[in-house]
Short mmCIF file of C-alpha atoms in Angstrom, two decimals:
data_model
loop_
_atom_site.label_atom_id
_atom_site.label_comp_id
_atom_site.label_asym_id
_atom_site.label_seq_id
_atom_site.Cartn_x
_atom_site.Cartn_y
_atom_site.Cartn_z
CA MET A 1 149.93 36.53 30.27
CA THR A 2 153.54 36.48 29.15
CA ARG A 3 155.02 33.02 28.93
CA ARG A 4 158.30 32.19 30.47
CA GLY A 5 160.58 29.29 29.71
CA PRO A 6 164.23 28.34 29.66
CA ILE A 7 165.10 30.70 26.68
CA GLU A 8 163.71 33.72 28.73
CA ASP A 9 165.36 32.64 31.95
CA TYR A 10 168.87 31.86 30.70
CA ALA A 11 171.42 34.56 29.97
CA TRP A 12 172.37 34.82 26.27
CA PRO A 13 174.72 37.08 24.34
CA ASP A 14 172.83 39.96 22.90
CA ARG A 15 175.01 40.18 19.85
CA LEU A 16 175.97 37.86 16.97
CA ARG A 17 179.58 37.32 16.35
CA GLY A 18 181.21 37.58 12.86
CA HIS A 19 184.58 36.27 12.11
CA VAL A 20 185.28 36.82 8.44
CA VAL A 21 183.38 39.90 7.10
CA THR A 22 182.86 43.07 8.84
CA PRO A 23 179.20 44.35 8.91
CA GLY A 24 178.27 47.72 7.62
CA PRO A 25 179.45 49.75 4.75
CA SER A 26 183.02 49.24 3.30
CA PRO A 27 183.24 45.52 4.21
CA ARG A 28 186.49 44.12 5.10
CA MET A 29 187.24 40.30 4.58
CA HIS A 30 189.69 38.82 6.99
CA GLY A 31 190.93 42.51 7.59
CA TYR A 32 191.36 43.50 3.96
CA ALA A 33 189.17 46.27 2.45
CA VAL A 34 187.15 44.46 -0.24
CA GLU A 35 186.16 47.45 -2.31
CA ARG A 36 189.22 49.67 -1.93
CA ASP A 37 191.88 46.95 -2.02
CA ILE A 38 190.91 43.50 -2.99
CA ALA A 39 188.73 44.47 -5.92
CA ARG A 40 191.29 46.85 -7.18
CA HIS A 41 194.43 44.48 -7.03
CA TYR A 42 193.08 40.97 -7.09
CA ARG A 43 190.81 38.63 -8.96
CA PHE A 44 187.66 37.08 -7.81
CA SER A 45 189.39 33.70 -7.29
CA ASP A 46 191.96 35.35 -5.10
CA ALA A 47 188.96 36.79 -3.00
CA THR A 48 187.69 33.29 -2.81
CA LEU A 49 190.99 31.85 -1.45
CA LEU A 50 191.08 34.70 1.01
CA ALA A 51 187.59 33.98 2.27
CA LEU A 52 188.28 30.25 2.55
CA THR A 53 191.93 30.24 3.98
CA GLY A 54 192.00 33.66 5.72
CA GLU A 55 194.91 34.74 3.84
CA LEU A 56 195.73 36.08 0.26
CA PRO A 57 197.27 33.51 -2.04
CA THR A 58 200.78 33.58 -3.50
CA GLU A 59 200.88 34.06 -7.12
CA GLY A 60 201.40 30.08 -7.63
CA GLN A 61 198.52 29.28 -5.38
CA SER A 62 196.39 31.81 -7.29
CA HIS A 63 197.08 30.38 -10.53
CA ALA A 64 196.73 26.74 -9.45
CA PHE A 65 193.32 27.51 -8.06
CA ASP A 66 192.25 29.00 -11.37
CA VAL A 67 193.39 26.01 -13.26
CA ALA A 68 191.76 23.52 -10.90
CA LEU A 69 188.48 25.41 -10.91
CA THR A 70 188.57 25.43 -14.68
CA PHE A 71 189.17 21.80 -14.94
CA LEU A 72 186.35 21.08 -12.39
CA ALA A 73 183.96 23.50 -14.04
CA PRO A 74 182.15 21.15 -16.68
CA LEU A 75 179.73 18.64 -15.25
CA PRO A 76 177.55 17.07 -17.97
CA VAL A 77 173.96 16.28 -17.67
CA SER A 78 174.92 12.69 -17.16
CA ASP A 79 176.04 13.38 -13.70
CA ALA A 80 173.42 13.46 -10.76
CA PRO A 81 173.74 17.14 -9.69
CA THR A 82 173.24 18.28 -13.36
CA HIS A 83 170.53 15.77 -14.07
CA ALA A 84 168.72 16.77 -10.89
CA ALA A 85 168.86 20.47 -11.85
CA ALA A 86 167.65 19.70 -15.35
CA LEU A 87 164.68 17.91 -13.88
CA ALA A 88 163.91 20.82 -11.56
CA ARG A 89 163.93 22.93 -14.81
CA ILE A 90 161.77 20.58 -16.65
CA CYS A 91 159.25 20.48 -13.56
CA GLY A 92 158.90 24.44 -14.08
CA SER A 93 160.65 25.11 -10.79
CA ARG A 94 161.71 28.75 -9.86
CA PRO A 95 165.24 29.73 -10.89
CA SER A 96 166.21 29.79 -7.33
CA ALA A 97 164.92 26.28 -6.84
CA VAL A 98 166.89 25.09 -9.82
CA LEU A 99 169.86 26.64 -8.42
CA ALA A 100 169.39 25.21 -4.80
CA THR A 101 168.84 21.78 -6.35
CA ALA A 102 172.14 22.05 -8.23
CA ALA A 103 173.89 23.28 -5.08
CA ILE A 104 172.49 20.41 -3.03
CA GLY A 105 173.56 17.97 -5.69
CA LEU A 106 176.99 19.40 -6.00
CA ALA A 107 177.46 19.52 -2.15
CA GLU A 108 176.56 15.91 -1.92
CA ARG A 109 178.95 15.05 -4.79
CA ALA A 110 181.70 17.04 -3.22
CA ARG A 111 181.17 15.45 0.13
CA ALA A 112 181.46 11.82 -1.52
CA ILE A 113 184.71 12.97 -3.37
CA VAL A 114 186.36 14.57 -0.45
CA ALA A 115 185.50 11.49 1.69
CA ALA A 116 187.07 9.22 -0.87
CA SER A 117 190.10 11.38 -0.89
CA ALA A 118 190.85 11.06 2.86
CA GLY A 119 193.73 8.86 2.30
CA LEU A 120 195.21 11.23 -0.43
CA LEU A 121 194.67 14.22 1.81
CA ALA A 122 196.67 12.44 4.74
CA TRP A 123 199.40 11.66 2.18
CA LEU A 124 199.52 15.24 0.89
CA ALA A 125 199.76 16.47 4.49
CA ALA A 126 202.75 14.07 5.17
CA PRO A 127 203.91 12.46 2.00
CA ASP A 128 205.62 9.15 2.28
CA ASP A 129 206.04 6.34 -0.08
CA ALA A 130 204.06 3.74 1.88
CA GLY A 131 200.93 5.67 1.85
CA ALA A 132 201.21 6.71 -1.92
CA PRO A 133 197.91 7.12 -3.57
CA PRO A 134 196.95 4.68 -6.25
CA ALA A 135 197.95 5.31 -9.83
CA ALA A 136 195.65 6.46 -12.64
CA ALA A 137 193.48 3.57 -13.91
CA ASP A 138 193.10 4.16 -17.65
CA ASP A 139 194.13 6.31 -20.55
CA ALA A 140 191.54 9.08 -20.18
CA ASN A 141 192.87 9.63 -16.63
CA ARG A 142 196.41 9.84 -17.95
CA GLU A 143 195.46 12.20 -20.76
CA SER A 144 193.58 14.47 -18.26
CA LEU A 145 196.51 14.35 -15.91
CA ASP A 146 198.98 15.45 -18.67
CA ALA A 147 196.63 18.22 -19.63
CA LEU A 148 196.63 19.36 -16.03
CA ARG A 149 200.30 19.34 -15.78
CA ALA A 150 200.69 21.20 -19.03
CA ALA A 151 198.02 23.86 -17.93
CA LEU A 152 199.97 24.40 -14.57
CA ALA A 153 203.27 24.49 -16.54
CA ALA A 154 202.04 27.13 -18.72
CA ARG A 155 201.82 29.35 -15.72
CA SER A 156 205.04 28.17 -14.34
CA ILE A 157 203.60 25.98 -11.61
CA ALA A 158 204.98 22.47 -10.71
CA ILE A 159 203.20 20.59 -8.04
CA GLU A 160 205.29 17.72 -6.66
CA ALA A 161 202.31 15.34 -6.14
CA LEU A 162 201.44 15.55 -9.68
CA ALA A 163 204.66 13.85 -10.61
CA ARG A 164 202.99 10.63 -9.50
CA PRO A 165 200.36 9.01 -11.75
CA LEU A 166 197.34 10.04 -9.98
CA SER A 167 193.67 9.66 -11.00
CA ARG A 168 192.04 12.90 -12.49
CA ALA A 169 190.04 13.39 -9.20
CA ASP A 170 193.09 12.84 -7.00
CA ALA A 171 195.19 15.28 -9.10
CA LEU A 172 192.62 18.07 -8.88
CA ILE A 173 192.27 17.49 -5.17
CA ALA A 174 196.15 17.77 -4.86
CA THR A 175 196.00 21.01 -6.99
CA LEU A 176 193.51 22.54 -4.71
CA PHE A 177 195.58 21.52 -1.70
CA PHE A 178 198.65 23.04 -3.29
CA ALA A 179 196.50 26.21 -3.55
CA GLY A 180 195.94 26.25 0.14
CA LEU A 181 192.63 24.23 0.53
CA LYS A 182 193.44 21.55 2.90
CA THR A 183 190.23 20.82 5.07
CA PRO A 184 187.16 18.93 3.79
CA GLU A 185 185.10 22.18 4.31
CA GLN A 186 187.43 24.24 2.14
CA LEU A 187 187.73 21.58 -0.53
CA GLU A 188 183.92 20.80 -0.72
CA THR A 189 183.36 24.47 -1.16
CA ALA A 190 185.64 24.80 -4.07
CA LEU A 191 184.28 21.65 -5.81
CA VAL A 192 180.68 23.07 -5.50
CA MET A 193 181.56 26.64 -6.81
CA ALA A 194 183.60 25.28 -9.70
CA SER A 195 180.74 23.39 -11.23
CA LEU A 196 177.77 25.41 -10.18
CA PRO A 197 177.65 27.74 -13.32
CA SER A 198 177.78 24.76 -15.77
CA VAL A 199 175.26 22.87 -13.94
CA VAL A 200 172.74 25.59 -13.84
CA ALA A 201 173.43 26.50 -17.47
CA GLU A 202 172.77 22.93 -18.54
CA ALA A 203 169.54 22.95 -16.48
CA TYR A 204 168.29 26.12 -18.13
CA SER A 205 168.90 24.75 -21.52
CA HIS A 206 166.05 22.33 -21.07
CA GLY A 207 162.52 23.44 -21.68
CA VAL A 208 160.08 24.12 -18.80
CA THR A 209 157.49 21.40 -18.63
CA SER A 210 159.37 19.47 -21.52
CA PHE A 211 158.15 16.21 -20.01
CA ARG A 212 157.61 14.35 -23.31
CA GLU A 213 161.20 14.95 -24.21
CA TYR A 214 162.65 13.64 -20.95
CA PRO A 215 163.60 9.83 -20.99
CA MET A 216 161.54 8.47 -18.23
CA GLN A 217 163.09 5.02 -18.46
CA LEU A 218 166.68 6.11 -18.32
CA PRO A 219 167.98 4.32 -16.32
CA PRO A 220 165.21 1.55 -16.02
CA PHE A 221 163.43 1.08 -12.77
CA GLU A 222 161.48 -2.14 -11.98
CA TYR A 223 158.94 -2.36 -9.30
CA GLU A 224 158.57 -5.38 -7.18
CA ASP A 225 156.14 -6.09 -4.40
CA PRO A 226 157.97 -6.46 -1.00
CA MET B 1 174.77 3.41 -27.51
CA SER B 2 175.77 1.18 -24.58
CA PRO B 3 174.08 -2.19 -24.00
CA SER B 4 170.87 -2.24 -22.27
CA LEU B 5 171.16 -0.98 -18.75
CA PRO B 6 170.33 -3.13 -15.72
CA ALA B 7 167.07 -2.36 -14.21
CA ILE B 8 167.00 -0.70 -10.60
CA ARG B 9 164.87 -2.62 -8.29
CA THR B 10 162.46 -0.66 -6.12
CA ARG B 11 159.85 -1.70 -3.58
CA VAL B 12 158.60 1.81 -3.09
CA GLY B 13 155.93 2.50 -5.65
CA HIS B 14 154.57 2.00 -9.20
CA ALA B 15 152.15 4.13 -11.34
CA ASP B 16 149.61 1.62 -12.60
CA TRP B 17 146.61 2.30 -15.00
CA GLY B 18 143.89 3.50 -12.73
CA ASP B 19 145.70 2.91 -9.39
CA ASN B 20 149.08 3.39 -7.73
CA ALA B 21 151.14 0.91 -5.64
CA PHE B 22 153.01 2.00 -2.54
CA CYS B 23 155.17 -0.47 -0.73
CA GLY B 24 153.31 -3.55 -1.91
CA PHE B 25 149.79 -2.14 -1.43
CA SER B 26 147.11 -0.61 -3.72
CA VAL B 27 146.57 2.90 -2.82
CA ALA B 28 143.02 2.81 -4.12
CA THR B 29 141.85 -0.48 -2.60
CA GLU B 30 144.07 -1.17 0.32
CA LEU B 31 145.46 2.08 1.88
CA ALA B 32 142.75 4.64 1.00
CA GLY B 33 140.31 5.14 3.80
CA GLU B 34 142.43 2.79 6.02
CA GLU B 35 145.97 4.08 6.41
CA THR B 36 147.23 7.29 8.39
CA ILE B 37 149.96 9.65 7.67
CA ALA B 38 151.85 7.91 10.75
CA GLY B 39 151.37 4.71 9.00
CA LEU B 40 152.50 5.92 5.59
CA ILE B 41 155.66 7.46 7.25
CA ALA B 42 156.36 4.13 8.84
CA MET B 43 156.03 2.36 5.62
CA ALA B 44 158.33 4.95 3.87
CA ALA B 45 161.03 4.52 6.47
CA ALA B 46 160.89 0.78 7.18
CA GLY B 47 158.61 -0.59 4.35
CA ARG B 48 156.33 -2.44 6.68
CA ARG B 49 152.65 -1.65 7.62
CA LEU B 50 151.78 -1.02 11.18
CA SER B 51 148.73 -2.02 13.15
CA PRO B 52 146.41 0.73 14.30
CA ASP B 53 147.92 0.49 17.85
CA GLU B 54 151.31 0.87 16.65
CA ARG B 55 150.41 3.99 14.49
CA ALA B 56 148.82 5.48 17.51
CA VAL B 57 152.21 5.15 19.22
CA LEU B 58 153.97 7.01 16.39
CA ASP B 59 151.25 9.67 16.71
CA ASP B 60 152.10 9.84 20.43
CA VAL B 61 155.68 10.34 19.65
CA ALA B 62 154.90 13.04 17.02
CA VAL B 63 152.90 14.97 19.44
CA ALA B 64 154.99 14.55 22.46
CA MET B 65 158.19 15.69 20.93
CA THR B 66 156.83 18.98 19.47
CA VAL B 67 158.90 21.81 20.42
CA ALA B 68 158.42 24.51 17.78
CA ASP B 69 159.73 27.68 19.51
CA ALA B 70 161.21 29.77 16.62
CA ARG B 71 164.32 30.67 18.65
CA ILE B 72 165.63 27.05 18.72
CA TRP B 73 168.71 26.88 16.42
CA PRO B 74 167.45 24.86 13.52
CA LEU B 75 164.04 26.48 13.68
CA LYS B 76 165.54 29.92 13.60
CA MET B 77 167.10 28.84 10.44
CA THR B 78 163.79 28.35 8.99
CA ARG B 79 162.68 31.82 10.00
CA LEU B 80 165.84 33.34 8.64
CA LEU B 81 165.46 31.75 5.04
CA SER B 82 161.62 31.97 4.87
CA SER B 83 161.85 35.89 5.50
CA TYR B 84 162.19 36.07 1.75
CA GLY B 85 158.66 34.95 1.51
CA SER B 86 158.85 31.27 0.51
CA CYS B 87 158.36 28.51 2.91
CA LEU B 88 159.65 25.32 1.24
CA PRO B 89 163.40 26.35 0.79
CA ALA B 90 163.57 27.26 4.48
CA PHE B 91 161.70 23.92 5.36
CA ALA B 92 164.16 21.87 3.16
CA ALA B 93 167.30 23.61 4.39
CA ALA B 94 166.27 22.89 8.08
CA ILE B 95 165.54 19.16 7.21
CA LEU B 96 169.01 19.08 5.38
CA CYS B 97 170.84 20.46 8.13
CA ILE B 98 169.82 18.21 10.75
CA GLU B 99 171.15 14.90 9.16
CA ASP B 100 174.17 13.90 11.24
CA ALA B 101 173.84 16.96 13.40
CA SER B 102 174.82 17.32 16.94
CA ILE B 103 171.18 18.11 17.94
CA GLY B 104 167.62 17.56 16.48
CA HIS B 105 165.52 14.70 15.56
CA TRP B 106 168.30 12.70 13.54
CA THR B 107 170.09 12.01 16.89
CA SER B 108 167.32 9.57 17.72
CA GLY B 109 168.95 7.04 15.52
CA GLU B 110 172.37 7.18 17.24
CA ALA B 111 170.63 7.19 20.53
CA ALA B 112 168.87 3.98 19.41
CA ALA B 113 172.09 2.27 18.50
CA LEU B 114 173.52 3.28 21.88
CA LEU B 115 170.51 2.05 23.87
CA SER B 116 170.59 -1.23 22.04
CA GLN B 117 174.26 -1.66 23.00
CA LEU B 118 173.54 -0.64 26.59
CA ARG B 119 170.72 -3.20 26.77
CA ASP B 120 172.87 -6.03 25.35
CA GLU B 121 175.66 -5.20 27.75
CA ALA B 122 173.50 -4.88 30.90
CA THR B 123 172.78 -8.18 32.71
CA GLU B 124 169.44 -6.86 33.67
CA LEU B 125 167.52 -3.68 33.19
CA THR B 126 168.24 -2.04 36.44
CA VAL B 127 170.35 1.09 37.43
CA GLU B 128 172.79 -1.14 39.08
CA ALA B 129 173.28 -3.22 36.05
CA MET B 130 173.63 -0.17 33.71
CA ARG B 131 176.17 1.47 35.78
CA GLY B 132 179.15 -0.39 34.35
CA PRO B 133 178.24 0.05 30.54
CA ILE B 134 177.63 3.73 31.19
CA GLU B 135 180.71 4.38 33.36
CA LYS B 136 182.75 2.46 30.74
CA ARG B 137 181.62 5.02 27.97
CA LEU B 138 182.17 8.08 30.21
CA LYS B 139 185.66 7.05 31.08
CA ALA B 140 186.46 6.58 27.50
CA GLY B 141 185.07 10.07 26.65
CA VAL B 142 182.31 8.75 24.61
CA ARG B 143 179.51 11.10 24.18
CA LEU B 144 176.31 9.60 25.34
CA ILE B 145 173.86 10.45 22.47
CA GLY B 146 170.35 10.79 24.02
CA PHE B 147 171.61 11.79 27.41
CA GLY B 148 171.77 15.37 28.71
CA VAL B 149 169.10 18.05 28.79
CA PRO B 150 170.52 21.55 28.13
CA PHE B 151 169.24 24.61 29.92
CA ARG B 152 166.53 22.96 32.00
CA PRO B 153 166.41 20.21 34.90
CA PHE B 154 164.56 17.61 32.75
CA ASP B 155 163.16 17.15 29.26
CA GLU B 156 159.32 17.75 29.59
CA ARG B 157 158.82 15.79 26.36
CA VAL B 158 160.21 12.65 27.81
CA ARG B 159 157.59 12.91 30.67
CA THR B 160 154.85 13.71 28.13
CA LEU B 161 155.65 10.74 25.95
CA LYS B 162 155.89 8.43 28.99
CA ALA B 163 152.70 9.48 30.13
CA CYS B 164 151.20 8.59 26.67
CA LEU B 165 153.00 5.24 26.59
CA ALA B 166 151.64 4.35 30.10
CA ARG B 167 148.17 4.37 28.85
CA SER B 168 148.75 1.20 26.99
CA GLY B 169 151.43 -0.12 29.30
CA ARG B 170 154.20 0.37 26.66
CA GLU B 171 156.46 2.01 29.29
CA GLN B 172 156.90 -1.63 30.69
CA LEU B 173 158.46 -2.70 27.39
CA PRO B 174 162.27 -3.73 27.20
CA HIS B 175 163.62 -0.70 25.51
CA TRP B 176 161.83 1.81 27.66
CA ARG B 177 162.85 -0.03 30.80
CA ALA B 178 166.50 -0.06 29.45
CA LEU B 179 166.06 3.80 29.03
CA GLU B 180 164.98 4.24 32.74
CA ALA B 181 167.77 2.05 33.89
CA ALA B 182 170.47 3.71 31.81
CA ALA B 183 169.09 7.34 32.65
CA GLY B 184 169.25 6.35 36.25
CA ALA B 185 172.86 5.35 36.13
CA ALA B 186 173.81 8.27 34.02
CA ARG B 187 172.04 10.67 36.49
CA GLU B 188 174.00 9.04 39.37
CA LEU B 189 177.31 9.09 37.60
CA ARG B 190 177.21 12.34 35.78
CA GLY B 191 174.10 13.92 36.40
CA LEU B 192 172.77 13.26 32.76
CA ASP B 193 169.17 12.61 32.17
CA ALA B 194 167.40 11.01 29.23
CA ASN B 195 166.25 13.58 26.52
CA ILE B 196 163.65 12.97 23.92
CA GLY B 197 166.02 11.61 21.50
CA LEU B 198 166.52 8.59 23.75
CA ALA B 199 162.90 8.44 24.52
CA VAL B 200 162.03 8.23 20.81
CA ALA B 201 164.68 5.87 20.31
CA ALA B 202 163.33 3.45 23.11
CA THR B 203 159.70 3.86 21.92
CA CYS B 204 160.60 3.01 18.21
CA LEU B 205 162.96 0.13 19.20
CA ASP B 206 160.13 -1.31 21.17
CA LEU B 207 157.97 -1.08 17.95
CA GLY B 208 160.77 -3.20 16.15
CA PHE B 209 162.42 -0.37 14.07
CA THR B 210 166.12 -0.27 13.60
CA PRO B 211 168.30 2.66 14.54
CA PRO B 212 168.68 3.93 10.84
CA GLN B 213 164.98 3.62 10.44
CA ILE B 214 164.39 5.53 13.60
CA ALA B 215 166.48 8.50 12.60
CA VAL B 216 164.43 8.82 9.38
CA LEU B 217 161.14 8.30 11.41
CA SER B 218 162.09 10.87 13.89
CA ILE B 219 162.72 13.54 11.22
CA ALA B 220 159.42 12.80 9.38
CA LEU B 221 157.42 12.74 12.61
CA GLY B 222 159.06 16.03 13.75
CA MET B 223 158.47 17.86 10.51
CA THR B 224 155.72 20.06 11.84
CA ASP B 225 158.15 22.00 14.01
CA TYR B 226 160.09 23.26 10.86
CA LEU B 227 156.90 23.49 8.65
CA ALA B 228 155.04 25.68 11.01
CA ASN B 229 157.87 28.03 11.37
CA ALA B 230 158.66 28.18 7.74
CA VAL B 231 154.89 28.79 6.84
CA GLU B 232 154.62 31.70 9.44
CA GLY B 233 157.99 33.12 8.42
CA ALA B 234 157.02 33.19 4.81
CA GLU B 235 153.87 34.99 5.77
CA GLN B 236 155.66 37.61 7.94
CA ARG B 237 158.58 38.30 5.22
CA LEU B 238 160.34 40.23 8.16
CA ALA B 239 163.12 42.63 7.16
CA ILE B 240 164.69 42.24 10.61
CA LEU B 241 165.40 38.66 9.83
CA ARG B 242 166.76 39.20 6.42
CA ARG B 243 169.50 41.64 7.78
CA LEU B 244 170.15 42.39 11.60
CA PRO B 245 171.07 45.87 12.48
CA ASP B 246 174.85 46.26 12.14
CA ASP B 247 175.26 47.23 15.85
CA ARG B 248 173.88 43.76 16.85
CA VAL B 249 176.85 42.15 15.15
CA GLU B 250 180.14 41.95 16.76
CA TYR B 251 183.19 41.38 14.45
CA VAL B 252 185.92 39.52 16.19
CA GLY B 253 187.98 38.47 13.10
CA LYS B 254 191.34 39.65 11.91
CA ALA B 255 192.22 43.40 12.40
CA GLU B 256 192.23 45.79 9.55
CA ARG B 257 195.12 45.45 7.27
CA ALA B 258 196.41 46.29 3.72
CA SER B 259 197.30 43.74 0.99
CA PRO B 260 200.88 43.67 -0.33
CA ARG B 261 199.65 45.25 -3.58
CA MET B 262 197.90 48.08 -1.76
CA LYS B 263 201.14 48.97 0.07
#
């Protein structure tokens, strides 16, 4: 007997809708032929901005995006996403599981960073002195901000927001914003993709089942009965 | 090296010599042979041990809310991802995607918070007394989490759970009565009935759990829907799920165009 229920008896669309990439051979992304046009005339980072924003970047946006991604690329093993991915490797997980662990960790970190940047994003969208973001807190931040300004200047890019003494994290969010990434979804994606290669590379540098070499007591936990 | 790091306090577990501790109990001498999976889940979510009667209620919740049709959105996701032959990534992705989502087990936590507010605001647990608090939210455009049953006239799972609870008289407890009153008011005002999210919320509030604990409990108790689909999907490894035929996808994005550099 064929069972029937709400899914059988309700009228549903019979095709899945795609909004960014055309299905089939010779894919187009937001209307542009990927293989015959974008791959020939643009860089991967441009294709990424196209995917995320729906439009090709200007020269300045493209370079700013490259600089921001490069600044965001390194994430040492002290940071939770890299640490977690290294643990997956040590546990002998499949490469796909190491990668997935890294991606989840990076996505969670990105969510926290972007959530903490809500005030900055509002200010970037409508700058005013009253809502100005806080200044950088320490010398390391200032050095990093100077390096970011210099890297952008080397490509003839000046971002107005970076004239302020922003923290490193805020300055990089402001640079991504300049590149055209303005929504939490766009920014979180950029943060994840920027660090993913270094995170998995660090993870793969650890030995499979190297349990004895892993510092179990770092940081220390202390169990107490409820 | 930096000075010694402060210890992180944990009440979850400890690996002893010859035994393991979990939430204050010896696994070997106090939990083994006594505790159930529902009881362990409650300990994990809330840190407290339930009585056998309370554990049986959680078993009823887990069974009554089962809806494992592979075509339902989060479950379809497990089918898509397990089509490559591995069940756990698909299972993990589905569990991951329902946290804070608009549908799925996690909504029980928000429904519990709402039901608690409604119960506090109503002078008594009657449809008449609930009308004001419900109407106030509807007028303000607040989404009533736990109310509304899409694509069918009522949520069969609510009736199943109520029948289970009635065997021990638990449908007379305050939060279930609040559910009945609130659902009656929402039906009258907007045609909205209680869904399983609200029913789980009411049942678990009557067990003494908090809304955040209820969200976690609901996910854990509902795992079998996802697990069953991930397991079968990994066994089937279906090519049709890895890639739909091109003619079953309709592109509705931007029209074909050439880049400035192509021109």
